[in-house]
C-alpha cells in the first residue's frame, strides 16, 4: 500500500491510497472467509459451504464488503500518516475494487492548519490554569474513538452523519452539467460516490449532502440547488441546478467502545486507564 498526499487548498489534502493486486486479493479472501463462516446454505453445514458456492450466492454482498474494507483500510492509513494531522474526513471514493486487480482510493480530508506565529513578546496575557479536567480527557478520548469508527450498513432512512453511497446527475435548464463542465465531474455527474449526510460544508455540491437526509436505499429524488452569485465555478454562479439523486447504500458511523481491545491496541495502550494517562500527559 502506498499513500500519496496532494494539496487541495489551504487546509485540505487529497490522499491517493494505492493497493497492489495482491493486497486487494488478500482482503477479498478475508471477506469471503467471513461470509463463509456465517453463511447458512441449504445442503451444507453452517460455515462449511465451498468458496465457489459462497461467491455465487453472495456476489453483490462480497463486492460491496470488499469495497468497504479497502476504503476503511485506506482512510485508516491516512489518519495514521505521519505527514498530515487530519481534522475531518470529507470524502472517501474507492472507485472500482476487484480481486486480482490494483485499486486506488481517493480520500479527501481537512487538516489542522499550519501557520507562523507573529511576534508576541510584548503581548499582555493572563496565565490560564494548565490543570487537565476529566471532561477534557473524555472529549479527547471521544475524538480518538470517532476517528476510528466503522461504517455499518443499515436499512433505514438516512440520518445526519451517515455515509451514503449515491449517484447523481445535474441539469442546468435543459443541458446536462456534465457537458457544460466535463472537467469537473463532481458538479455534473457521479455514478458512485460517498457523501456524509447533512454536511453543509465540504467538497462537491453542498445541497446533495443535505438533500439525501431522510431518503432510503434505492429511493430516487430531485433537488434544486442554487449556487451563490460569487461561486468559484463561473458557469454555475447564481444558477439553479436540478440534481437527480439515487441512494445505493446507507452506512451508520459507529465508534468503538473505549474499552475495545482492538481500539486500545491501535492506540498502543494496554488498558483504558493507560490510554487516559497518555491523553492527560499530551494535554
Short mmCIF file of C-alpha atoms in Angstrom, two decimals:
data_model
loop_
_atom_site.label_atom_id
_atom_site.label_comp_id
_atom_site.label_asym_id
_atom_site.label_seq_id
_atom_site.Cartn_x
_atom_site.Cartn_y
_atom_site.Cartn_z
CA UNK A 1 0.00 0.00 0.00
CA UNK A 2 1.23 3.46 -0.91
CA UNK A 3 -0.10 6.83 0.27
CA UNK A 4 0.48 9.96 -1.83
CA UNK A 5 -0.59 13.30 -0.34
CA UNK A 6 -1.58 16.24 -2.56
CA UNK A 7 -2.59 19.78 -1.64
CA UNK A 8 -6.21 20.72 -2.38
CA UNK A 9 -6.41 24.05 -0.55
CA UNK A 10 -5.01 25.93 2.43
CA UNK A 11 -6.15 23.29 4.92
CA UNK A 12 -7.30 20.49 2.65
CA UNK A 13 -5.49 17.46 1.30
CA UNK A 14 -6.31 14.66 -1.12
CA UNK A 15 -4.65 11.35 -0.34
CA UNK A 16 -4.33 8.75 -3.08
CA UNK A 17 -4.03 5.36 -1.42
CA UNK A 18 -2.98 2.64 -3.85
CA UNK A 19 -3.16 -1.11 -3.27
CA UNK A 20 -1.43 -3.66 -5.45
CA UNK A 21 -3.40 -6.62 -6.76
CA UNK A 22 -2.04 -8.99 -4.09
CA UNK A 23 -3.27 -6.69 -1.30
CA UNK A 24 -6.74 -6.43 -2.81
CA UNK A 25 -6.90 -10.18 -3.39
CA UNK A 26 -5.87 -10.82 0.22
CA UNK A 27 -8.67 -8.60 1.52
CA UNK A 28 -11.11 -10.27 -0.88
CA UNK A 29 -10.16 -13.69 0.53
CA UNK A 30 -10.69 -12.44 4.09
CA UNK A 31 -14.13 -11.11 3.18
CA UNK A 32 -15.14 -14.39 1.55
CA UNK A 33 -13.98 -16.37 4.61
CA UNK A 34 -16.00 -14.10 6.90
CA UNK A 35 -19.13 -14.68 4.83
CA UNK A 36 -18.39 -18.40 4.70
CA UNK A 37 -18.27 -18.72 8.48
CA UNK A 38 -21.72 -17.13 8.84
CA UNK A 39 -23.48 -18.50 5.76
CA UNK A 40 -26.47 -20.83 6.08
CA UNK A 41 -26.81 -22.52 2.69
CA UNK A 42 -29.15 -25.49 2.09
CA UNK A 43 -27.20 -28.70 1.61
CA UNK A 44 -24.21 -27.60 3.66
CA UNK A 45 -23.45 -27.31 7.35
CA UNK A 46 -23.12 -23.76 8.61
CA UNK A 47 -19.71 -22.43 7.69
CA UNK A 48 -18.85 -25.44 5.51
CA UNK A 49 -20.07 -24.33 2.08
CA UNK A 50 -17.36 -24.29 -0.65
CA UNK A 51 -15.88 -20.94 -1.62
CA UNK A 52 -17.35 -21.06 -5.15
CA UNK A 53 -20.84 -21.53 -3.70
CA UNK A 54 -20.35 -18.60 -1.32
CA UNK A 55 -19.12 -16.38 -4.14
CA UNK A 56 -22.05 -17.26 -6.38
CA UNK A 57 -24.73 -16.74 -3.73
CA UNK A 58 -23.30 -13.55 -2.22
CA UNK A 59 -21.64 -11.96 -5.26
CA UNK A 60 -23.05 -8.46 -4.72
CA UNK A 61 -22.59 -8.53 -0.94
CA UNK A 62 -18.98 -9.68 -1.31
CA UNK A 63 -18.26 -6.92 -3.81
CA UNK A 64 -19.77 -4.25 -1.55
CA UNK A 65 -17.96 -5.52 1.53
CA UNK A 66 -14.62 -5.63 -0.32
CA UNK A 67 -15.17 -2.01 -1.38
CA UNK A 68 -15.96 -1.05 2.23
CA UNK A 69 -12.97 -2.96 3.63
CA UNK A 70 -10.50 -1.44 1.18
CA UNK A 71 -11.99 2.03 1.78
CA UNK A 72 -11.68 1.58 5.56
CA UNK A 73 -8.07 0.43 5.27
CA UNK A 74 -7.35 3.48 3.11
CA UNK A 75 -8.78 6.13 5.39
CA UNK A 76 -7.20 4.49 8.46
CA UNK A 77 -3.83 4.70 6.67
CA UNK A 78 -4.45 8.40 6.02
CA UNK A 79 -5.39 9.01 9.67
CA UNK A 80 -2.12 7.43 10.79
CA UNK A 81 0.06 9.07 8.11
CA UNK A 82 2.94 10.99 9.68
CA UNK A 83 2.87 13.86 7.16
CA UNK A 84 -0.62 15.17 7.97
CA UNK A 85 -2.80 15.79 11.01
CA UNK A 86 -6.38 15.05 9.95
CA UNK A 87 -9.13 17.28 11.32
CA UNK A 88 -12.02 15.62 9.46
CA UNK A 89 -12.65 13.20 6.60
CA UNK A 90 -14.74 14.76 3.83
CA UNK A 91 -14.96 12.06 1.19
CA UNK A 92 -13.77 8.51 0.51
CA UNK A 93 -14.01 7.37 -3.11
CA UNK A 94 -12.81 3.84 -3.85
CA UNK A 95 -13.99 3.67 -7.44
CA UNK A 96 -13.84 0.11 -8.82
CA UNK A 97 -12.39 -2.52 -6.47
CA UNK A 98 -11.91 -6.09 -7.71
CA UNK A 99 -9.80 -9.05 -6.65
CA UNK A 100 -6.67 -9.69 -8.72
CA UNK A 101 -6.54 -6.02 -9.72
CA UNK A 102 -4.87 -2.99 -8.15
CA UNK A 103 -7.09 -0.33 -6.58
CA UNK A 104 -6.82 3.36 -5.80
CA UNK A 105 -8.85 5.07 -3.07
CA UNK A 106 -9.11 8.86 -3.02
CA UNK A 107 -9.52 10.28 0.48
CA UNK A 108 -10.26 14.00 0.86
CA UNK A 109 -9.59 15.46 4.29
CA UNK A 110 -9.41 18.76 6.10
CA UNK A 111 -6.19 19.08 8.09
CA UNK A 112 -5.10 21.17 11.03
CA UNK A 113 -3.76 24.41 9.51
CA UNK A 114 -0.11 25.37 9.71
CA UNK A 115 0.81 28.99 10.37
CA UNK A 116 3.68 31.17 11.55
CA UNK A 117 3.26 32.89 14.88
CA UNK A 118 3.67 36.68 14.84
CA UNK A 119 5.96 38.43 17.31
CA UNK A 120 4.30 38.13 20.69
CA UNK A 121 6.92 39.17 23.26
CA UNK A 122 5.09 42.39 24.15
CA UNK A 123 1.61 40.91 24.35
CA UNK A 124 -0.16 41.12 27.69
CA UNK A 125 -1.91 37.99 28.76
CA UNK A 126 -3.28 36.18 31.76
CA UNK A 127 -1.83 32.78 32.53
CA UNK A 128 -4.58 30.20 32.50
CA UNK A 129 -4.61 27.10 34.63
CA UNK A 130 -2.97 24.11 32.97
CA UNK A 131 -4.86 21.62 35.11
CA UNK A 132 -6.42 18.96 32.90
CA UNK A 133 -10.03 18.25 33.75
CA UNK A 134 -11.73 14.88 33.47
CA UNK A 135 -14.06 16.23 30.78
CA UNK A 136 -11.05 17.34 28.71
CA UNK A 137 -9.69 13.80 28.71
CA UNK A 138 -13.11 12.35 27.87
CA UNK A 139 -13.56 14.81 25.00
CA UNK A 140 -10.19 13.87 23.52
CA UNK A 141 -10.98 10.17 24.01
CA UNK A 142 -14.28 10.59 22.16
CA UNK A 143 -12.40 12.26 19.31
CA UNK A 144 -9.98 9.33 19.03
CA UNK A 145 -12.87 6.85 19.01
CA UNK A 146 -14.62 8.89 16.33
CA UNK A 147 -11.51 8.81 14.11
CA UNK A 148 -11.51 5.01 14.25
CA UNK A 149 -15.21 4.48 13.75
CA UNK A 150 -16.52 1.75 11.46
CA UNK A 151 -19.34 2.21 8.99
CA UNK A 152 -22.06 -0.44 9.18
CA UNK A 153 -24.76 -0.84 6.55
CA UNK A 154 -28.27 -0.09 7.82
CA UNK A 155 -31.78 -0.43 6.38
CA UNK A 156 -33.46 2.82 7.41
CA UNK A 157 -33.83 6.42 6.40
CA UNK A 158 -30.64 8.42 6.01
CA UNK A 159 -29.78 10.41 9.15
CA UNK A 160 -27.28 13.22 9.59
CA UNK A 161 -23.77 11.84 9.97
CA UNK A 162 -24.45 8.68 7.91
CA UNK A 163 -22.16 7.88 5.00
CA UNK A 164 -24.25 7.34 1.89
CA UNK A 165 -23.29 5.78 -1.43
CA UNK A 166 -25.28 7.51 -4.13
CA UNK A 167 -25.32 8.61 -7.74
CA UNK A 168 -26.47 11.94 -9.09
CA UNK A 169 -26.72 13.97 -12.27
CA UNK A 170 -27.28 17.71 -12.61
CA UNK A 171 -29.29 19.61 -15.22
CA UNK A 172 -28.93 23.35 -15.84
CA UNK A 173 -32.07 24.33 -17.73
CA UNK A 174 -32.13 21.64 -20.46
CA UNK A 175 -28.40 20.97 -20.52
CA UNK A 176 -26.51 18.32 -18.52
CA UNK A 177 -23.97 19.97 -16.24
CA UNK A 178 -21.57 17.14 -17.13
CA UNK A 179 -21.46 18.51 -20.70
CA UNK A 180 -21.03 22.10 -19.54
CA UNK A 181 -18.24 21.16 -17.09
CA UNK A 182 -16.63 17.97 -18.43
CA UNK A 183 -13.51 18.60 -16.32
CA UNK A 184 -15.46 18.96 -13.04
CA UNK A 185 -17.49 15.74 -12.67
CA UNK A 186 -18.36 16.38 -9.01
CA UNK A 187 -20.74 19.14 -10.15
CA UNK A 188 -22.15 17.26 -13.12
CA UNK A 189 -22.50 13.51 -12.76
CA UNK A 190 -21.31 10.86 -10.31
CA UNK A 191 -22.10 7.17 -10.80
CA UNK A 192 -20.96 6.07 -7.34
CA UNK A 193 -19.80 8.49 -4.69
CA UNK A 194 -19.90 8.69 -0.90
CA UNK A 195 -21.49 11.65 0.86
CA UNK A 196 -21.68 12.48 4.56
CA UNK A 197 -25.37 13.19 5.08
CA UNK A 198 -26.22 16.63 6.39
CA UNK A 199 -22.74 18.07 5.98
CA UNK A 200 -23.17 21.67 4.86
CA UNK A 201 -19.52 22.33 4.00
CA UNK A 202 -17.12 20.18 2.06
CA UNK A 203 -16.09 19.06 -1.39
CA UNK A 204 -18.71 18.87 -4.11
CA UNK A 205 -22.30 20.06 -4.06
CA UNK A 206 -23.46 21.14 -0.60
CA UNK A 207 -27.15 20.70 -1.38
CA UNK A 208 -26.74 17.00 -2.15
CA UNK A 209 -25.34 16.12 1.29
CA UNK A 210 -28.27 17.96 2.86
CA UNK A 211 -30.88 16.66 0.40
CA UNK A 212 -30.21 12.95 0.98
CA UNK A 213 -31.24 13.16 4.66
CA UNK A 214 -34.49 11.23 5.06
CA UNK A 215 -34.08 9.16 1.88
CA UNK A 216 -33.84 5.35 1.79
CA UNK A 217 -31.85 2.80 -0.18
CA UNK A 218 -32.97 2.59 -3.85
CA UNK A 219 -35.04 5.78 -3.47
CA UNK A 220 -34.80 8.44 -6.18
CA UNK A 221 -35.35 12.15 -5.72
CA UNK A 222 -34.80 15.51 -7.39
CA UNK A 223 -33.45 18.51 -5.51
CA UNK A 224 -32.83 22.07 -6.63
CA UNK A 225 -29.53 23.70 -5.72
CA UNK A 226 -28.97 27.43 -6.13
CA UNK A 227 -25.30 28.37 -6.35
CA UNK A 228 -24.14 31.68 -4.88
CA UNK A 229 -23.52 34.65 -7.16
CA UNK A 230 -19.79 34.56 -6.41
CA UNK A 231 -19.46 30.76 -6.74
CA UNK A 232 -15.94 29.84 -7.86
CA UNK A 233 -17.13 27.74 -10.83
CA UNK A 234 -18.26 30.54 -13.14
CA UNK A 235 -20.82 28.65 -15.31
CA UNK A 236 -22.77 27.76 -12.13
CA UNK A 237 -22.52 31.12 -10.34
CA UNK A 238 -26.01 32.35 -9.46
CA UNK A 239 -27.64 29.42 -11.30
CA UNK A 240 -30.27 26.90 -10.24
CA UNK A 241 -29.35 23.28 -10.98
CA UNK A 242 -31.71 20.32 -10.60
CA UNK A 243 -29.97 17.17 -9.38
CA UNK A 244 -31.48 13.69 -9.78
CA UNK A 245 -30.24 11.53 -6.90
CA UNK A 246 -30.45 7.79 -6.23
CA UNK A 247 -29.40 6.12 -2.98
CA UNK A 248 -27.46 2.84 -3.25
CA UNK A 249 -26.25 2.20 0.28
CA UNK A 250 -26.55 3.71 3.76
CA UNK A 251 -23.86 3.21 6.40
CA UNK A 252 -24.04 4.33 10.01
CA UNK A 253 -20.90 5.58 11.70
CA UNK A 254 -20.22 3.55 14.86
CA UNK A 255 -17.31 4.42 17.11
CA UNK A 256 -15.59 1.58 19.00
CA UNK A 257 -16.14 1.31 22.75
CA UNK A 258 -13.41 2.95 24.79
CA UNK A 259 -12.58 -0.46 26.31
CA UNK A 260 -12.48 -2.23 22.92
CA UNK A 261 -9.34 -4.36 22.71
CA UNK A 262 -8.58 -3.55 19.06
CA UNK A 263 -9.13 0.18 19.67
CA UNK A 264 -6.71 0.17 22.62
CA UNK A 265 -4.19 -1.84 20.62
CA UNK A 266 -4.38 0.71 17.81
CA UNK A 267 -3.72 3.46 20.34
CA UNK A 268 -0.73 1.49 21.70
CA UNK A 269 -2.27 1.16 25.16
CA UNK A 270 -2.71 -1.94 27.29
CA UNK A 271 -5.78 -0.59 29.08
CA UNK A 272 -8.25 2.29 29.09
CA UNK A 273 -6.55 3.70 32.18
CA UNK A 274 -3.19 3.77 30.38
CA UNK A 275 -4.74 5.50 27.37
CA UNK A 276 -6.32 8.16 29.57
CA UNK A 277 -2.97 8.75 31.24
CA UNK A 278 -1.36 9.26 27.81
CA UNK A 279 -4.09 11.68 26.79
CA UNK A 280 -3.73 13.65 30.02
CA UNK A 281 0.04 13.86 29.52
CA UNK A 282 -0.43 15.15 25.95
CA UNK A 283 -2.93 17.76 27.10
#
